[in-house]
GROMACS .gro file of C-alpha atoms in nm:
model
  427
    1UNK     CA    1  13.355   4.465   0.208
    2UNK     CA    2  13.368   4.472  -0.187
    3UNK     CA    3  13.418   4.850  -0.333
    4UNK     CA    4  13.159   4.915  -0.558
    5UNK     CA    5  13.268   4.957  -0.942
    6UNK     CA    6  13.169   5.172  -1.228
    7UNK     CA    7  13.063   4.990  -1.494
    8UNK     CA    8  13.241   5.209  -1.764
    9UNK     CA    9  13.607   5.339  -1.731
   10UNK     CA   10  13.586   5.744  -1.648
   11UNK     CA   11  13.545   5.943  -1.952
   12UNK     CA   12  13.792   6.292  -1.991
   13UNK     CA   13  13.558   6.503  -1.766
   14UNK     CA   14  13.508   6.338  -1.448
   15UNK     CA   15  13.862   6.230  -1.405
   16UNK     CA   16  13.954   6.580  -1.465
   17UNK     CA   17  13.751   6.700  -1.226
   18UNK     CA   18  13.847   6.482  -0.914
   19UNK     CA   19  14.170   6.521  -1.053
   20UNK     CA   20  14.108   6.913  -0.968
   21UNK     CA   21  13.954   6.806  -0.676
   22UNK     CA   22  14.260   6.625  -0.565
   23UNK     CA   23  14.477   6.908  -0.618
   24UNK     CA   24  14.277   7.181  -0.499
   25UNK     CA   25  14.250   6.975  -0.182
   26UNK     CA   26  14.437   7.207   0.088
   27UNK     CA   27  14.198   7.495  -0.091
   28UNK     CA   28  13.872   7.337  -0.091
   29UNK     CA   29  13.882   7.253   0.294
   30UNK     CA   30  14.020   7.607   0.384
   31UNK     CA   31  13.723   7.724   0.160
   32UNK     CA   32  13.501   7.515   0.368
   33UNK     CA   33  13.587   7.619   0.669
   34UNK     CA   34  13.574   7.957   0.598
   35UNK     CA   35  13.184   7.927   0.454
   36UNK     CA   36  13.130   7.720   0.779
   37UNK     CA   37  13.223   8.043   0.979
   38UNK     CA   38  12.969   8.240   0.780
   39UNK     CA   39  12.681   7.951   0.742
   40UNK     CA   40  12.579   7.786   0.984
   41UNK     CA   41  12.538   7.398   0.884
   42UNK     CA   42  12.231   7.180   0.929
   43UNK     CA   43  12.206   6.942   1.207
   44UNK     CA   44  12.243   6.655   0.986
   45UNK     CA   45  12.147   6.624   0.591
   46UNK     CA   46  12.153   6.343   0.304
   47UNK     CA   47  12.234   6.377  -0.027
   48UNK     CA   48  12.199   6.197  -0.363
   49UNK     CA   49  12.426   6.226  -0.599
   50UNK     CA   50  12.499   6.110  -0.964
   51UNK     CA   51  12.791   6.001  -1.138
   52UNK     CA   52  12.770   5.983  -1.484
   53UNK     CA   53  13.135   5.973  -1.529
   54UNK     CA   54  13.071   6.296  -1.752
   55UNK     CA   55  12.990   6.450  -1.429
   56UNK     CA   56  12.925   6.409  -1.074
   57UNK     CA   57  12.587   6.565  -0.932
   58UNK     CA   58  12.369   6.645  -0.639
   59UNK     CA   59  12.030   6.520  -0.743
   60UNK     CA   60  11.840   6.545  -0.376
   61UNK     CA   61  11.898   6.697  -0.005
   62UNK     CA   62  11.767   6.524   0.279
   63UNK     CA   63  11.708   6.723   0.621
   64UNK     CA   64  11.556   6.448   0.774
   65UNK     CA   65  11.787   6.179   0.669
   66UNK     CA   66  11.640   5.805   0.735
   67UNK     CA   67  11.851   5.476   0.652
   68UNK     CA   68  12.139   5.577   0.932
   69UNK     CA   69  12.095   5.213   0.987
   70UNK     CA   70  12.277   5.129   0.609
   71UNK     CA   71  12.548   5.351   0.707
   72UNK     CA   72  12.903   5.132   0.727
   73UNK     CA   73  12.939   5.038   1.136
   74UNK     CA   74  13.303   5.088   1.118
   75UNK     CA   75  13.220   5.440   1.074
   76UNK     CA   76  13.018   5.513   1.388
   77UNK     CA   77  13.294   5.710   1.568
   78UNK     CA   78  13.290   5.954   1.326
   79UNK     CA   79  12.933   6.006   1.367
   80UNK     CA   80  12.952   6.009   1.715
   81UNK     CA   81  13.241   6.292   1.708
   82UNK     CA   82  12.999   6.471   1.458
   83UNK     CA   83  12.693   6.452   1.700
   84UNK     CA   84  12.884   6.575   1.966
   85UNK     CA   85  12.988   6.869   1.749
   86UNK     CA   86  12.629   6.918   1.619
   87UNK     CA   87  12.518   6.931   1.981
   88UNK     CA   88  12.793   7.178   2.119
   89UNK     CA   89  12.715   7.442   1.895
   90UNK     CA   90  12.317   7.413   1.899
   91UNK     CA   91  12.317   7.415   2.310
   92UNK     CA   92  12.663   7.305   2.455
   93UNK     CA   93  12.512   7.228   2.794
   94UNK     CA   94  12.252   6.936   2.674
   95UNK     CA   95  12.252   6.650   2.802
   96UNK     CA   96  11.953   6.491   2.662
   97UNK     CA   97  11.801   6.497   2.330
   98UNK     CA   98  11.421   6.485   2.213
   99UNK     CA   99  11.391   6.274   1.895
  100UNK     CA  100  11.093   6.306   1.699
  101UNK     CA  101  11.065   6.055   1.417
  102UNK     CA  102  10.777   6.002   1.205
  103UNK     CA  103  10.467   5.895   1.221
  104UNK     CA  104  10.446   5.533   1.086
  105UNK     CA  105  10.527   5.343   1.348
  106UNK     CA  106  10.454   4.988   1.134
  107UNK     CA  107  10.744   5.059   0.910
  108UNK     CA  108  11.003   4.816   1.101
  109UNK     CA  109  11.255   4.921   0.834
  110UNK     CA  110  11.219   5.317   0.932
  111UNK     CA  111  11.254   5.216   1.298
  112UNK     CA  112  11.606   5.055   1.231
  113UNK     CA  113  11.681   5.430   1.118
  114UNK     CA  114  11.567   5.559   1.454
  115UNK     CA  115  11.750   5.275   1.646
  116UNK     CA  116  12.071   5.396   1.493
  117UNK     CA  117  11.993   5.770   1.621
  118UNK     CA  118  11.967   5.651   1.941
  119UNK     CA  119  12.260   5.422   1.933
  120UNK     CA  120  12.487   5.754   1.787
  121UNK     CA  121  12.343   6.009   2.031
  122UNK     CA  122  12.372   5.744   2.319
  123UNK     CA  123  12.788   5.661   2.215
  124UNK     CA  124  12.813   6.050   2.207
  125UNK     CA  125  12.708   6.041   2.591
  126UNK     CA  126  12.344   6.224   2.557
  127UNK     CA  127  12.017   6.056   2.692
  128UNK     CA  128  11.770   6.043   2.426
  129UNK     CA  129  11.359   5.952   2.407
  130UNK     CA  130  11.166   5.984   2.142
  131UNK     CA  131  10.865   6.172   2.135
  132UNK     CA  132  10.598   6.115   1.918
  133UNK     CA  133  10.326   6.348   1.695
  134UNK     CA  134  10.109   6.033   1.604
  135UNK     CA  135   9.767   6.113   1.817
  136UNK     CA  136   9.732   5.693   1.830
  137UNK     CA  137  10.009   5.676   2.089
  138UNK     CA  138   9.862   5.786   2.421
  139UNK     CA  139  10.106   5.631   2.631
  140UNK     CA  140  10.507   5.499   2.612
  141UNK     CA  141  10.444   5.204   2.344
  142UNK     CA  142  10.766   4.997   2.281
  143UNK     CA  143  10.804   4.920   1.922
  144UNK     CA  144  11.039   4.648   1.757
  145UNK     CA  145  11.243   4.720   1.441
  146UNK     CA  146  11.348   4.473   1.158
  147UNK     CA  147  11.689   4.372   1.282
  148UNK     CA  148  11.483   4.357   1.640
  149UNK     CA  149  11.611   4.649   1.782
  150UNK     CA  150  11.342   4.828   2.005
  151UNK     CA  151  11.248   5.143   2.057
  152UNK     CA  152  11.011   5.306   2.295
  153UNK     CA  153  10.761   5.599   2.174
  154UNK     CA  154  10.635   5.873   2.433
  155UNK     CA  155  10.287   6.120   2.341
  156UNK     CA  156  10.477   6.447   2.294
  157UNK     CA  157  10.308   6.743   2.506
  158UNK     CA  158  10.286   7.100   2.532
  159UNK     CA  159  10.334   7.304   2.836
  160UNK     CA  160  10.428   7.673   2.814
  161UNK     CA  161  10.705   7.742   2.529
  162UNK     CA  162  10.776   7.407   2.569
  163UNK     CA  163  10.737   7.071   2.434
  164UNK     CA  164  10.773   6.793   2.689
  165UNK     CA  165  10.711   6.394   2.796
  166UNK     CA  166  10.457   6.310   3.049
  167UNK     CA  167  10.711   6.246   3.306
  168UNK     CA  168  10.864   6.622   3.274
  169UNK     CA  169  11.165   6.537   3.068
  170UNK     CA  170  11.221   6.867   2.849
  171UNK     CA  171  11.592   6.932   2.701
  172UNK     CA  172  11.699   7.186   2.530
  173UNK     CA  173  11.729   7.031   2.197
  174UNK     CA  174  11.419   6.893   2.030
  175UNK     CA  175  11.587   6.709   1.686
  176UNK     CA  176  11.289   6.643   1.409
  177UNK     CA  177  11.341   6.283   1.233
  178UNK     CA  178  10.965   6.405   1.037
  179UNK     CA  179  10.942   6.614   0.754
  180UNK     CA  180  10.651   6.745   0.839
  181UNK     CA  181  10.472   6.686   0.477
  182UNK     CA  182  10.135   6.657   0.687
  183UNK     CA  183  10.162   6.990   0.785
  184UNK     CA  184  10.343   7.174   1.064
  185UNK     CA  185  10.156   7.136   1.415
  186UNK     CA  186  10.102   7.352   1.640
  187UNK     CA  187  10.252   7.166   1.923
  188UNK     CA  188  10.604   7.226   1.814
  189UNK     CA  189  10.490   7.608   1.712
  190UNK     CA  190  10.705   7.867   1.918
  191UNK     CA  191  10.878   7.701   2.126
  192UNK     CA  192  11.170   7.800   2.344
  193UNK     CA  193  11.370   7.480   2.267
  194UNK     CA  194  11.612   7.468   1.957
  195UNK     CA  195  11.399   7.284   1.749
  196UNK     CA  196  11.642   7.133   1.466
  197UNK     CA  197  11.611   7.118   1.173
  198UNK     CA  198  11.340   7.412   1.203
  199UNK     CA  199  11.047   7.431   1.079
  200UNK     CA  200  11.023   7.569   0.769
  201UNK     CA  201  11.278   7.309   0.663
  202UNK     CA  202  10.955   7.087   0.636
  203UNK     CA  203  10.802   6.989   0.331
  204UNK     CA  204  10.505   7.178   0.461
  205UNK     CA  205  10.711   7.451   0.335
  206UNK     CA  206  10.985   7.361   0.186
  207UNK     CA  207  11.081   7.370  -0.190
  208UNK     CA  208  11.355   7.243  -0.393
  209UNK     CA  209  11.372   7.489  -0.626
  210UNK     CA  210  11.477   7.714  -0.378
  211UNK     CA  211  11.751   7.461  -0.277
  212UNK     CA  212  11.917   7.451  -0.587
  213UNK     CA  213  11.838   7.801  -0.653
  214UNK     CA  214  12.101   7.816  -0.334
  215UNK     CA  215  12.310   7.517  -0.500
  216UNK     CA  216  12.369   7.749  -0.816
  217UNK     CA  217  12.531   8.045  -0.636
  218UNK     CA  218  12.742   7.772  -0.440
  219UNK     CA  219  12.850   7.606  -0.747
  220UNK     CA  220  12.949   7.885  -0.907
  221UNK     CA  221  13.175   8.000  -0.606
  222UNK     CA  222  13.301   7.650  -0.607
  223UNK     CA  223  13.341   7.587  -0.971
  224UNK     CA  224  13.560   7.939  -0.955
  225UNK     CA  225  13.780   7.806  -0.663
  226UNK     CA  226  13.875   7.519  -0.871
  227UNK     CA  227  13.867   7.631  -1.234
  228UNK     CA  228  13.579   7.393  -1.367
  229UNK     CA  229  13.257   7.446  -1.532
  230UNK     CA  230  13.042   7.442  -1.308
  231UNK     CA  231  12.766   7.184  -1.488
  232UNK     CA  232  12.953   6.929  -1.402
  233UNK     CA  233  12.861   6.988  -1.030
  234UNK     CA  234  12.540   7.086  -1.110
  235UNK     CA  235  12.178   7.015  -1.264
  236UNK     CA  236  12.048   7.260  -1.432
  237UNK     CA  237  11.669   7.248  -1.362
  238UNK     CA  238  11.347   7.507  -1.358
  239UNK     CA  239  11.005   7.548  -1.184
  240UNK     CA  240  10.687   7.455  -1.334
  241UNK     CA  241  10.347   7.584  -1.134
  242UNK     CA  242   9.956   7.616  -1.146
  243UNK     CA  243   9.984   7.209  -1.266
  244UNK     CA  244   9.659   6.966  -1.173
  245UNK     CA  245   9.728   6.640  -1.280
  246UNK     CA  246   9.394   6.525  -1.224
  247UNK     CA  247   9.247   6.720  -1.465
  248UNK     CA  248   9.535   6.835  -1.684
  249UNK     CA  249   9.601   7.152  -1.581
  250UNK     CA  250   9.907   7.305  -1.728
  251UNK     CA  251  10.026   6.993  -1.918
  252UNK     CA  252  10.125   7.199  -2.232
  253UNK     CA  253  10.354   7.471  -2.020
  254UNK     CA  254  10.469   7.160  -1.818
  255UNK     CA  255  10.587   7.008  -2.183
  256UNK     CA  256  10.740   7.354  -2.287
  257UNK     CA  257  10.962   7.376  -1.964
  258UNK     CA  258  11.095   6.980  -2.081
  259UNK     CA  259  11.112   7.108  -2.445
  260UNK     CA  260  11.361   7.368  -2.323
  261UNK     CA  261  11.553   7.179  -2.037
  262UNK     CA  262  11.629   6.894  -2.317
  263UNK     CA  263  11.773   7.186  -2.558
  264UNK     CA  264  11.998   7.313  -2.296
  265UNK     CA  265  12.123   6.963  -2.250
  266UNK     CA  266  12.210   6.875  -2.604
  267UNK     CA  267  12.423   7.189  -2.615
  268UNK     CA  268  12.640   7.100  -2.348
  269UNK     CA  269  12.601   6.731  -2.450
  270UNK     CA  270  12.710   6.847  -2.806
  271UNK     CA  271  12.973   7.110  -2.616
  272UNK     CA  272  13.136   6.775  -2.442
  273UNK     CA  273  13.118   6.530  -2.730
  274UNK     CA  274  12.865   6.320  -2.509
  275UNK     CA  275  12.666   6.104  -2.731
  276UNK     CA  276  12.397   5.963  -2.457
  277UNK     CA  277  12.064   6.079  -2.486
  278UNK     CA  278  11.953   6.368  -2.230
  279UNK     CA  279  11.639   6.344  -2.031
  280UNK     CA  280  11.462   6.522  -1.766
  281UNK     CA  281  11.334   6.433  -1.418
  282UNK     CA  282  10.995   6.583  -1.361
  283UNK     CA  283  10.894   6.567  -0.992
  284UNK     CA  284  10.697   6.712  -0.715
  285UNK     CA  285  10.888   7.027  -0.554
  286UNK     CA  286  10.795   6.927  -0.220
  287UNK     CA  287  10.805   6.612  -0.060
  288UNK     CA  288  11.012   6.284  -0.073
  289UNK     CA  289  11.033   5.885  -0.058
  290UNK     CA  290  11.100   5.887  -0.441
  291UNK     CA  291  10.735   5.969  -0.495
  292UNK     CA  292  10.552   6.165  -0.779
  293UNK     CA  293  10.903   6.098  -0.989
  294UNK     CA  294  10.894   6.064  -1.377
  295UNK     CA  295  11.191   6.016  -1.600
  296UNK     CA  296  11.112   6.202  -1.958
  297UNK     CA  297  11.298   6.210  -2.274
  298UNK     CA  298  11.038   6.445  -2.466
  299UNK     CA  299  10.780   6.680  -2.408
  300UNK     CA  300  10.536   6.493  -2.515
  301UNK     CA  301  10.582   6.226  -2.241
  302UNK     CA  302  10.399   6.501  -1.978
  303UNK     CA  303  10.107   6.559  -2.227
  304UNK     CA  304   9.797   6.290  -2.182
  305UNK     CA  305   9.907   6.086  -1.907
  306UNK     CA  306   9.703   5.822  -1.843
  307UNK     CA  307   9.506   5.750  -1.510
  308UNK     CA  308   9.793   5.563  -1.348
  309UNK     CA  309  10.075   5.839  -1.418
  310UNK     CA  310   9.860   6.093  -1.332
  311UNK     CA  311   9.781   5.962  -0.971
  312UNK     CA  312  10.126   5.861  -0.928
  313UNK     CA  313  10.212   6.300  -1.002
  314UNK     CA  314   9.918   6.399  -0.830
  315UNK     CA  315   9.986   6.277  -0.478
  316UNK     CA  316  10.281   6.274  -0.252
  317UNK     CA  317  10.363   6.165   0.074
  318UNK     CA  318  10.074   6.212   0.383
  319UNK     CA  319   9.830   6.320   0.052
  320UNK     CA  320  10.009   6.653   0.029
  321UNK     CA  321   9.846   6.755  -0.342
  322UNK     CA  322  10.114   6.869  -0.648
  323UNK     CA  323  10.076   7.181  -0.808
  324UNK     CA  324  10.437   7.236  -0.853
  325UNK     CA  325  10.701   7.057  -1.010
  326UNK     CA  326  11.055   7.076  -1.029
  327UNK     CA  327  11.217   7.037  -1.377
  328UNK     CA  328  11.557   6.899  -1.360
  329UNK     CA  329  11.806   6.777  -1.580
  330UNK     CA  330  11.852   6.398  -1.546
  331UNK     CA  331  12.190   6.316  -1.430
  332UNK     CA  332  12.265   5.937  -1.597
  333UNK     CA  333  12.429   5.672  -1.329
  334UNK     CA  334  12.707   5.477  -1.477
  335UNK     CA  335  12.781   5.302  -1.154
  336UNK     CA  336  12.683   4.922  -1.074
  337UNK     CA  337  12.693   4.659  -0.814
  338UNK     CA  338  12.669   4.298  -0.956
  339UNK     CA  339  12.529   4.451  -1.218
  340UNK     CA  340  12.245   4.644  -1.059
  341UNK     CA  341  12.198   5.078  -1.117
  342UNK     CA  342  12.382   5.211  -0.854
  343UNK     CA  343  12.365   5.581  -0.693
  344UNK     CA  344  12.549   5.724  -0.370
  345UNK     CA  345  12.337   5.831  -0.121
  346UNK     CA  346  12.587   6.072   0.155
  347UNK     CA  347  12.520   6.110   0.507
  348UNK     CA  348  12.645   6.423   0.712
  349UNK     CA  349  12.590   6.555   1.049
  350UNK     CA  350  12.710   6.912   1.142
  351UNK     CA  351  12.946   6.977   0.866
  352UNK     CA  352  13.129   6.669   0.875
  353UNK     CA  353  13.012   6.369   0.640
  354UNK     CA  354  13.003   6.051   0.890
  355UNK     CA  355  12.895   5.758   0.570
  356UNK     CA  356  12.651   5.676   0.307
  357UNK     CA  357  12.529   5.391   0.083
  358UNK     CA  358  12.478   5.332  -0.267
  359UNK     CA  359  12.096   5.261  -0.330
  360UNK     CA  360  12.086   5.019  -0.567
  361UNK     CA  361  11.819   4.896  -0.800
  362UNK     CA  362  11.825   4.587  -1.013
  363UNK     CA  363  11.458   4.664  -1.212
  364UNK     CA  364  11.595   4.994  -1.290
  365UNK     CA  365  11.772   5.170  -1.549
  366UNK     CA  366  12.072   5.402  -1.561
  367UNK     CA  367  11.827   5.710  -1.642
  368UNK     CA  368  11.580   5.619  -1.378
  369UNK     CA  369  11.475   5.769  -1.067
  370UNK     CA  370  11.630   5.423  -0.807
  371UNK     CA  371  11.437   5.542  -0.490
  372UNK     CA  372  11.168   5.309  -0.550
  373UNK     CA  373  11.037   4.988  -0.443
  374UNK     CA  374  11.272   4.732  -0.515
  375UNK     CA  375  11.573   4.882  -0.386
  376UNK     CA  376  11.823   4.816  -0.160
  377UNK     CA  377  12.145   4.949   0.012
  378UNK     CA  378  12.501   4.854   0.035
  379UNK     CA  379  12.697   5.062   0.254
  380UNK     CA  380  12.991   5.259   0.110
  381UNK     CA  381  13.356   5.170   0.259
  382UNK     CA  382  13.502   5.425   0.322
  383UNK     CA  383  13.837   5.286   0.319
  384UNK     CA  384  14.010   5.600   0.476
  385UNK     CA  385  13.711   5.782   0.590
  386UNK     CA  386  13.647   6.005   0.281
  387UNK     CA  387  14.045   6.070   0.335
  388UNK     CA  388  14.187   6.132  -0.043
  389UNK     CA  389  14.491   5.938  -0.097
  390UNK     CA  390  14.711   6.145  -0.292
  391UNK     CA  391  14.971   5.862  -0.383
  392UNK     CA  392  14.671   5.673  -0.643
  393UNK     CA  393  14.469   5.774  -0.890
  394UNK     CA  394  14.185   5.999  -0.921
  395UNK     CA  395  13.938   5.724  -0.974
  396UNK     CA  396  14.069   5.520  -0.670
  397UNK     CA  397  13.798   5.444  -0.403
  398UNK     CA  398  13.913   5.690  -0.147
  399UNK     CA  399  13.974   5.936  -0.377
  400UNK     CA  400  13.645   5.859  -0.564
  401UNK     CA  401  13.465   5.866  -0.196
  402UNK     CA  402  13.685   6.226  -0.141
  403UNK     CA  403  13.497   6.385  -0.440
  404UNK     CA  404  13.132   6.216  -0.354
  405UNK     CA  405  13.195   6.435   0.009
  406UNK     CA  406  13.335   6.757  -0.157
  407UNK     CA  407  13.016   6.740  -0.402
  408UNK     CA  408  12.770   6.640  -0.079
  409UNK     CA  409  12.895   6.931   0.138
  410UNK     CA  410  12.843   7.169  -0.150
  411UNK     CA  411  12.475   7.037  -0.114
  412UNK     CA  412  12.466   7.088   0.274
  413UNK     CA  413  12.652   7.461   0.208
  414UNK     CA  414  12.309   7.529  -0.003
  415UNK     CA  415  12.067   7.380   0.190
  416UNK     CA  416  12.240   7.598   0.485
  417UNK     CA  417  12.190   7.921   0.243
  418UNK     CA  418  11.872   7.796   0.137
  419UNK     CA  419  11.724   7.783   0.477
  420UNK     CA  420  11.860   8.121   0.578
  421UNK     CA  421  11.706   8.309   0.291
  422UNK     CA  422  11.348   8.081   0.341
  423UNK     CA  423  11.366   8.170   0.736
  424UNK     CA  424  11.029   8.310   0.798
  425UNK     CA  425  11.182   8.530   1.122
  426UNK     CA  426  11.490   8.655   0.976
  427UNK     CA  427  11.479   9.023   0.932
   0.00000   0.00000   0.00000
């Protein structure tokens, strides 16, 4: 398998900061596992990230990863060893898992995902069915992925503080593969199972400003740890409300909020002698599948949108409505395969990152958002399992892969902190 290349050499920043990253190895992980004792980590998480070569960024968090199924196969017994841990803390005497993935059961693509759950929970020695929220299944309904693999669906059910399959079958974890945007129902409401991720992880709820309102404080700590500024782990970004696409509501304070992001960028562009020109990703603060996404380089790009931007804003996944946006800085991708816009995508379960993939895009550009139509996904190789090698260079692959981890796991850290301080029972 071909490691993937950047298309420029590393400019002064990066390489200093994986360079830090190399040295500040033995530090970071004790770090880690010291946050780890005070956090308690998602089940499992995605992240994007960036890599500008200025700077390396988390762009997006995941709590209900898909695309397991474009994770590298060598890899699977580290994903296995991570379920297992995942599993002992949340109830160390399971023996079965409840999967619940989404709803659209024609997406043979998504149900390669959900095959590859299976297959990890199965290898780490757990029976697992999948129970379904879609009201259209009434019985067990076998479905067939892409590659062929197939999958059986079950009506999930309610009885007492429980959720349950017709036939009884009722473990203790209940793992979400849905993100809820349609809502949260009231079947999985109160119940005595550990329901993970919980539910106001879901996009019902859920906002990513808060996220990397929690990826701020973390980057700080980190960015102290290691003696770097800590932009270059981080986006800044800000929230933009009380926005109606349909009718134009709030376009002009939508346009200020780009108006200042871009002039915080050009100072620290100006700060690091980086000559590209900044932009801004606009895009809805809930909800996911690279939908209502726009790439701006000046205010006025959010003022008159026509008919086609505007529904494209206006409407996310399961029709949840915008009203609120998040503004973030655009993080440019100087990465490529064959040519094609590259960004790594990193997988984690527990605390432990088990993979990823670069999504790759050949219709898009390096300032564009690449989770579109059109893309595709080449697994990363982990040559040494995100293992730095400290006897090569910075930019060497495993060293490279090393830093995409460190960066990802700052992202789970936050989205750990974030869902702590968003937990609508914690006192």
């Amino acid at each position: 398998m071909t490691v993937p290349h950047l298309t420029t050499a590393l400019t002064g920043p990066l390489l200093e900061l994986e360079s830090r990253i190399l040295i500040a190895q033995p530090h970071i992980e004790h770090w880690f596992r010291s946050q780890w004792h005070n956090h308690a980590a998602p089940f499992y998480g995605s992240v994007d990230l960036r890599n500008s070569g200025f700077k390396l960024a988390p762009v997006d968090m995941n709590l209900y990863p898909g695309g397991h199924n474009n994770l590298n196969p060598d890899f699977l017994p580290l994903a296995v060893q991570a379920a297992q841990s995942a599993v002992d803390r949340v109830c160390p005497k399971a023996k079965s898992i409840l999967l619940i993935p989404e709803n659209h059961t024609r997406n043979t693509f998504y149900l390669q995902n959900v095959a590859a759950l299976v297959h990890i929970f199965e290898q780490a020695g757990l029976k697992v069915r999948l129970g379904t929220l879609n009201p259209e299944i009434t019985e067990p309904t076998a479905l067939t992925a892409a590659n062929g693999a197939v999958v059986t669906v079950e009506p999930l059910l309610r009885r007492g503080n429980r959720v349950v399959l017709a036939d009884g079958f009722s473990p203790c974890i209940v793992l979400l593969n849905n993100d809820l945007s349609a809502g949260l129902p009231d079947v999985l409401a109160g119940i005595e199972q550990n329901l993970m991720p919980p539910l106001h992880a879901g996009w019902a709820v859920r906002r990513k400003t808060n996220h990397f309102a929690a990826y701020d404080q973390v980057a700080n700590d980190f960015a102290q740890l290691i003696s770097i500024d800590p932009w270059l782990i981080n986006p800044y970004f800000s929230a933009a409300g009380g926005l109606d696409f349909h009718t134009r509501q709030g376009e002009d304070a939508l346009a200020e909020h780009v108006a200042k992001m871009l002039d915080k960028i050009r100072i620290k562009y100006r700060e690091y002698g980086i000559t590209h020109d900044p932009y801004v990703i606009v895009k809805a603060d809930a909800g996911t599948y690279g939908m209502g996404v726009m790439s701006v380089k000046s205010p006025e790009e959010v003022v008159g949108l026509n008919r086609k931007a505007r529904n494209k804003m206006s409407v996310v996944k399961e029709g949840l409505e915008v009203s609120e946006v998040i503004v973030q800085e655009g993080v440019h991708t100087f990465e490529s395969i064959n040519d094609a816009v590259a960004e790594p995508v990193v997988y984690m379960m527990d605390r432990y990152v088990v993979g990823g993939f670069y999504r790759v895009h050949t219709g898009r550009g390096v300032d564009e958002n690449l989770n579109a139509p059109g893309m595709h996904f080449v697994p990363l190789s982990f040559e040494t399992a995100c293992l730095p090698d400290h006897k090569v260079g910075p930019d060497a692959p495993p060293n490279r892969f090393y830093a995409y981890g460190v960066v990802a796991r700052l992202a789970l850290l936050a989205a750990s902190r974030e869902l702590e301080a968003t937990d609508p029972d914690a006192e």
